[in-house]
Short mmCIF file of C-alpha atoms in Angstrom, two decimals:
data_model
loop_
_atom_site.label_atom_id
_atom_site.label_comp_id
_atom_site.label_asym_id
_atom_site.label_seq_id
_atom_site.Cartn_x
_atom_site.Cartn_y
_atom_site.Cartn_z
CA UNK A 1 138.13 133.71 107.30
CA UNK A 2 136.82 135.54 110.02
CA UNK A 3 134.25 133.04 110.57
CA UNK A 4 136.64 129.96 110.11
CA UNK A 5 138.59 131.60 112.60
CA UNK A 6 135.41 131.61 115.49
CA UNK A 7 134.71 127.85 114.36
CA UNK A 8 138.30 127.30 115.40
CA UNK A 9 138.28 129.10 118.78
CA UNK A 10 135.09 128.02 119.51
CA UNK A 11 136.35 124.28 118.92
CA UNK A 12 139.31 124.94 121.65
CA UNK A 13 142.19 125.92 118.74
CA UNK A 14 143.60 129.14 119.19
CA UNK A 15 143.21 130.90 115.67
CA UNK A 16 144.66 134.48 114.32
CA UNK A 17 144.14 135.80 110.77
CA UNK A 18 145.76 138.45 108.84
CA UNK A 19 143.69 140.71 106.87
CA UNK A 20 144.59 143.42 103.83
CA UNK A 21 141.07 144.04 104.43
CA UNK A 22 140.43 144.83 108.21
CA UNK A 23 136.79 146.62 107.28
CA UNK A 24 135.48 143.96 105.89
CA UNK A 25 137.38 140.88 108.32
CA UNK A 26 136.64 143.24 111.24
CA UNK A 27 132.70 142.80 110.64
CA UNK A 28 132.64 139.35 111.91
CA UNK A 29 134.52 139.88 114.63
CA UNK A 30 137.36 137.08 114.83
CA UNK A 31 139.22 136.31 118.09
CA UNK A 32 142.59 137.78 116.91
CA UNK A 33 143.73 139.47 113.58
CA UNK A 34 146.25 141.49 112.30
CA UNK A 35 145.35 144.42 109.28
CA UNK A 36 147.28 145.33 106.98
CA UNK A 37 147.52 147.85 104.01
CA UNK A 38 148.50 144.78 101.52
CA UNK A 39 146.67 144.07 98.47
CA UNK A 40 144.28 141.42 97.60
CA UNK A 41 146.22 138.29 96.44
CA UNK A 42 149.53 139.18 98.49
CA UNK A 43 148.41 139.26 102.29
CA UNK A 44 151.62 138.54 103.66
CA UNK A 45 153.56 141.02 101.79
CA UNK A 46 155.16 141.91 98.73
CA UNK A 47 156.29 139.74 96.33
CA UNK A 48 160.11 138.89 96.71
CA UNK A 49 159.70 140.54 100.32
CA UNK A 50 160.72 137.64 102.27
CA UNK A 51 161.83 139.83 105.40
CA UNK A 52 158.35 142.04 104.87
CA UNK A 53 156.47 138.71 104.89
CA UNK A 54 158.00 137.47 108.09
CA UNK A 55 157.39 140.28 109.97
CA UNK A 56 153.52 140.16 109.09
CA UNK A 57 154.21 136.20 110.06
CA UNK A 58 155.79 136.90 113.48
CA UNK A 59 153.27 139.81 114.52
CA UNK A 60 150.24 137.87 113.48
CA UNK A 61 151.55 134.44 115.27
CA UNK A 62 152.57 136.07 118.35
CA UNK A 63 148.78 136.89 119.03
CA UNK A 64 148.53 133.67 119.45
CA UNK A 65 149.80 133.71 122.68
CA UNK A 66 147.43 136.10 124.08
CA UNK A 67 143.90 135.51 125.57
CA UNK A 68 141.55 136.27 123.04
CA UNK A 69 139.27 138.01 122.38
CA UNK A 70 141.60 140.87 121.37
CA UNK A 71 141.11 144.44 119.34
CA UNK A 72 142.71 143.93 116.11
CA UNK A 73 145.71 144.94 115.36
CA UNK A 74 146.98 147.01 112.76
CA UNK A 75 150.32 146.51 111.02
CA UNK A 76 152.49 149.10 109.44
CA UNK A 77 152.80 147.33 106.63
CA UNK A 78 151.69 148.00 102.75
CA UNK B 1 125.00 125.85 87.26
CA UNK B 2 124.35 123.61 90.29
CA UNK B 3 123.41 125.00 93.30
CA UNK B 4 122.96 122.83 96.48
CA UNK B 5 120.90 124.95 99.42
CA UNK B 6 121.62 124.58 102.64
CA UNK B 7 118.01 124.15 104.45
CA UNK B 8 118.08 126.41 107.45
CA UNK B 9 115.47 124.84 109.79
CA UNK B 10 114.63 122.90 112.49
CA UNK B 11 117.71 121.21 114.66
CA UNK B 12 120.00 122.05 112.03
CA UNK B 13 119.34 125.89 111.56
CA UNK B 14 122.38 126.80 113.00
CA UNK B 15 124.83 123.87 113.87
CA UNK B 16 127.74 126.31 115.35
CA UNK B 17 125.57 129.30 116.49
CA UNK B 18 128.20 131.12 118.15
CA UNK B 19 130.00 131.70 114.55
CA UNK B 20 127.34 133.65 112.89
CA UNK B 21 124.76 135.61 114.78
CA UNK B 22 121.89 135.50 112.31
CA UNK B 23 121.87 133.00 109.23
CA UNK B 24 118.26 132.82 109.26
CA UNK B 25 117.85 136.70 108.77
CA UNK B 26 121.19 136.74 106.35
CA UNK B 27 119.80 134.09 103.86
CA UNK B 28 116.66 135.61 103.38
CA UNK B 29 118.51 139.03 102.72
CA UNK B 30 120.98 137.03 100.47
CA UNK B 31 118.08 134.76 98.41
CA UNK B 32 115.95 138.17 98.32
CA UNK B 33 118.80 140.53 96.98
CA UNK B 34 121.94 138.94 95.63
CA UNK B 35 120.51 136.12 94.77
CA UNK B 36 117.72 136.75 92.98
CA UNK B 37 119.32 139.65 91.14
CA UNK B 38 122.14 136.98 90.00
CA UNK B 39 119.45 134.57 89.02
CA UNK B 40 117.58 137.01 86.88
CA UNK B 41 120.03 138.43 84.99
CA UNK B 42 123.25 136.15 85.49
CA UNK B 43 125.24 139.09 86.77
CA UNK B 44 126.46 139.67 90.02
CA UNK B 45 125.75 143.49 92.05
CA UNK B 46 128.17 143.28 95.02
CA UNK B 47 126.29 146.44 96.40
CA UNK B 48 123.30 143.75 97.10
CA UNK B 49 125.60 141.72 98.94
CA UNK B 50 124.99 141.27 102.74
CA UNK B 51 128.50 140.89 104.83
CA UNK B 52 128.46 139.24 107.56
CA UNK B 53 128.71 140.42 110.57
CA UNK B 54 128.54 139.77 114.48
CA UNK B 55 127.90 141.37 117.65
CA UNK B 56 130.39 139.91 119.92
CA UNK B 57 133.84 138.39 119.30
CA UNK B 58 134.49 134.68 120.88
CA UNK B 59 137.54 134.61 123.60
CA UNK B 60 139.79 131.42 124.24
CA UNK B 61 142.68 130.96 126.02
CA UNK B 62 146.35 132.12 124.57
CA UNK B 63 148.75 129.26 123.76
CA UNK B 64 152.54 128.57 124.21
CA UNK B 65 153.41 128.97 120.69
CA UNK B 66 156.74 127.17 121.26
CA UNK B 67 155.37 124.04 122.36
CA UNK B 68 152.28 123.95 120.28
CA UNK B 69 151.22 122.56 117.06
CA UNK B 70 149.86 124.93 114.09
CA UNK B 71 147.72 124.50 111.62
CA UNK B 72 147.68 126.73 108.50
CA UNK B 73 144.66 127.44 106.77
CA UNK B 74 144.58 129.38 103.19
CA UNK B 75 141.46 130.44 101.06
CA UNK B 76 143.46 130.92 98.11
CA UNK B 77 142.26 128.06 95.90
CA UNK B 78 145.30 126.16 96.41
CA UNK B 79 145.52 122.67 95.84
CA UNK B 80 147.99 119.55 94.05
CA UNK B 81 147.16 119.49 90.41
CA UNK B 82 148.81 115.95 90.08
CA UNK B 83 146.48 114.62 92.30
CA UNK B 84 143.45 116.72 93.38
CA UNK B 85 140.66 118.33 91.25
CA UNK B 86 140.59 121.93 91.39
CA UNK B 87 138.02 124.36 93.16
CA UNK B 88 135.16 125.47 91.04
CA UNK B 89 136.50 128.64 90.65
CA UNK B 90 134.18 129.59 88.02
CA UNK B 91 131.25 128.91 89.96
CA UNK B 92 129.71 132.24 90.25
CA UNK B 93 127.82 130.39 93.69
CA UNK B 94 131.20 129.05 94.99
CA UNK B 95 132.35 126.07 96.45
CA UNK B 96 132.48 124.86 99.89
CA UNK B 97 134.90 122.10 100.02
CA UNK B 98 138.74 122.14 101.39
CA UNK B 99 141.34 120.59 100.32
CA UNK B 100 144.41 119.04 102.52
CA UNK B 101 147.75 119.26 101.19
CA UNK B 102 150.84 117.88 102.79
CA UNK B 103 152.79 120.99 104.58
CA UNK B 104 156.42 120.23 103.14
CA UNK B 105 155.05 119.79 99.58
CA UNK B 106 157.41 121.76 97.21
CA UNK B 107 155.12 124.92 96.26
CA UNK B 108 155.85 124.66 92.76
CA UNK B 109 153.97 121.53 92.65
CA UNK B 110 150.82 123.60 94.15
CA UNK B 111 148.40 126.04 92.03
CA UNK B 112 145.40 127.79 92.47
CA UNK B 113 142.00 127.35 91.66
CA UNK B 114 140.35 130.97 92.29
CA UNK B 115 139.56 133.65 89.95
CA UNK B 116 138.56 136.72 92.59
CA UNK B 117 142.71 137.65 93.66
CA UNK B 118 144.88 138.31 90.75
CA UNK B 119 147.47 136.05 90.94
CA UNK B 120 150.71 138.00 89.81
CA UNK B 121 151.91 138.13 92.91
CA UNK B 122 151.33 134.51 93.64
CA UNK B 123 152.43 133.56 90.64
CA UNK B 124 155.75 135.20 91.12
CA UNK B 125 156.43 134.18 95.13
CA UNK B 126 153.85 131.89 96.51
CA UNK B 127 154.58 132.73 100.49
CA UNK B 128 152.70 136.09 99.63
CA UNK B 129 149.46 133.49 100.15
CA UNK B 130 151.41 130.08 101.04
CA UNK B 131 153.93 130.93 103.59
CA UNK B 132 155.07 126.83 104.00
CA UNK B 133 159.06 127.29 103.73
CA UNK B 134 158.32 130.24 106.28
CA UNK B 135 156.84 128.80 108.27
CA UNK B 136 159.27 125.99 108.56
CA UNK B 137 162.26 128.26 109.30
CA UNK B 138 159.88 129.74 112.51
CA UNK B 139 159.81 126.46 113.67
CA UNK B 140 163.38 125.46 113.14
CA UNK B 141 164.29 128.74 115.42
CA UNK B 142 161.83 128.10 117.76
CA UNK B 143 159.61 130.07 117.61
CA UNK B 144 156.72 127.59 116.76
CA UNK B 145 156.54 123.66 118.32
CA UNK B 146 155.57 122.23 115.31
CA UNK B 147 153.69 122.42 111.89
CA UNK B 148 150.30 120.07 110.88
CA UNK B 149 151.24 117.46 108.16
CA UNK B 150 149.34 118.91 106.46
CA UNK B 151 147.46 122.09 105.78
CA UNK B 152 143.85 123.35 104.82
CA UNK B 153 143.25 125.13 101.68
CA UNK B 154 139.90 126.14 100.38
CA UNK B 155 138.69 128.70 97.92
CA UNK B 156 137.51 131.49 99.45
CA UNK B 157 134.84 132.77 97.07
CA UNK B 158 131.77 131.50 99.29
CA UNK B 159 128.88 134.05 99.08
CA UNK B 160 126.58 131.67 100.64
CA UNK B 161 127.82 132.30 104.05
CA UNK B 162 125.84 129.91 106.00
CA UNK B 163 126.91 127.29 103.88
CA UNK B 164 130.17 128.40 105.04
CA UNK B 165 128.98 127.55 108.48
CA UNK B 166 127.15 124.37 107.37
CA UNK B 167 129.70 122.86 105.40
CA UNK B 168 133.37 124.71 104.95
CA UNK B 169 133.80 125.07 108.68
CA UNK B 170 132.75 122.04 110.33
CA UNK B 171 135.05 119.65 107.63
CA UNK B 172 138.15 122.69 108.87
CA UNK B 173 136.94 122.00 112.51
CA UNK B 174 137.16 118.02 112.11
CA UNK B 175 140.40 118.36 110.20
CA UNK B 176 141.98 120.64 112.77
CA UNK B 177 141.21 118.07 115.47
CA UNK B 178 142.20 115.30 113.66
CA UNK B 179 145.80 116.76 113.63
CA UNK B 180 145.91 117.63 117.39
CA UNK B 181 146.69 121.49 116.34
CA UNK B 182 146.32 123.92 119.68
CA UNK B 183 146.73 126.71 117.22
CA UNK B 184 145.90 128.19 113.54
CA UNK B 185 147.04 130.61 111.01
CA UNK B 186 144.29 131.46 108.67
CA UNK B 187 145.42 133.64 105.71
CA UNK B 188 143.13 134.85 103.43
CA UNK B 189 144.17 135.51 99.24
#
């Protein structure tokens, strides 16, 4: 994703991703991103979690709005 | 099992070299290592596997998110069994295509085609992956201008990561553009 998300910025679309796996996502150096302590195969939070998942939403979107590149960020969220 | 390489040379060696640094240098670690170790004894040794990585992250320009359009982009296999064939997801070389998949589809009518996430959690509340209905109610506040039709899913096992830049990318690229998007989520599985 990290990649997709260059090909995007490169191709004048603002991209962000959200990661449960910053040290891996963080190698390839994406314009924006979010980490989290999430597990594989729920990124956006826990199952059922619909306010956890929003938050992860709003803090990855708002990125958006910033020049990138930009240091990830991490999220308090697991 | 079919595998389709990507020819690295000449014009085409690198046809968006600003998203991966060194493809040449990668594949030959990749074919040499991973690779050859999966086609000699039909296992896979992740500790072979070469991540990708760059030097320098690419910069753009920030976006009003209020007024803009967003595209959503998923590797979690997802696609419309009623009318789309699935990923390979048992293709131990993966597969490179996307999918498009209108963005107010009901999710119960989507399901996944990818067998490296469990899929409990999925399975159970698909906006831990596919956050569609949440993303509508952002846009109903405000917060967002508006959503794609339609949103990108691929399946995000893809160890051959200059196909990745060969193939996956460019057809996310064209879609992107096609829907006049300013902006993208990408959300891995």
């Amino acid at each position: 994703m990290g990649l997709l998300s260059r090909a995007l910025e490169l191709a004048g679309i603002a991209s962000v991703v959200t990661s449960w796996l910053g040290s891996v996502t963080r190698l390839t150096k994406p314009p924006r991103a979010t980490f989290t302590r999430l597990q594989r195969g729920a990124t956006l939070g826990q199952p059922g979690d619909a306010a956890q998942q929003l938050r992860v939403l709003r803090a990855t979107l708002a990125l958006l709005e910033q020049d990138a590149p930009l240091a990830p960020i991490t999220l308090a969220e697991e | 099992m079919v595998r389709e390489p990507v020819t690295l040379t000449g014009a085409n060696a690198n046809p968006m070299p600003e998203i991966f640094d060194s493809p040449t240098e990668w594949q030959a670690q990749y074919e040499s290592g991973w690779l050859a170790h999966y086609e000699a004894n039909g296992a896979i040794d992740w500790s072979l596997y070469p991540r990708p990585r760059n030097q320098e992250a690419v910069g753009g320009p920030g976006i009003p998110l209020a007024e803009s359009r967003l595209l959503f982009v998923t590797s979690a296999g997802a696609y419309l069994p009623a009318a789309q064939e699935p990923f390979a997801a048992e293709n131990d070389l993966g597969d490179y295509g996307i999918r498009t998949i209108p963005s107010d589809t009901p999710l119960a009518e989507i399901a996944f085609a990818h067998t490296h996430y469990p899929h409990d959690a999925v399975n159970t509340d698909p906006q831990v992956l596919l956050p569609l209905r949440h993303l509508e109610s952002l846009r109903d506040e405000g917060l967002l201008g508006e959503l794609a039709p339609a949103f990108v899913s691929f399946m995000g096992y893809q160890p051959d990561v200059p196909r990745v830049v060969a193939e996956t990318a460019p057809r996310v690229v064209a879609f992107a553009k096609e829907a006049a998007v300013r902006a993208a989520l990408l959300v891995p599985a």
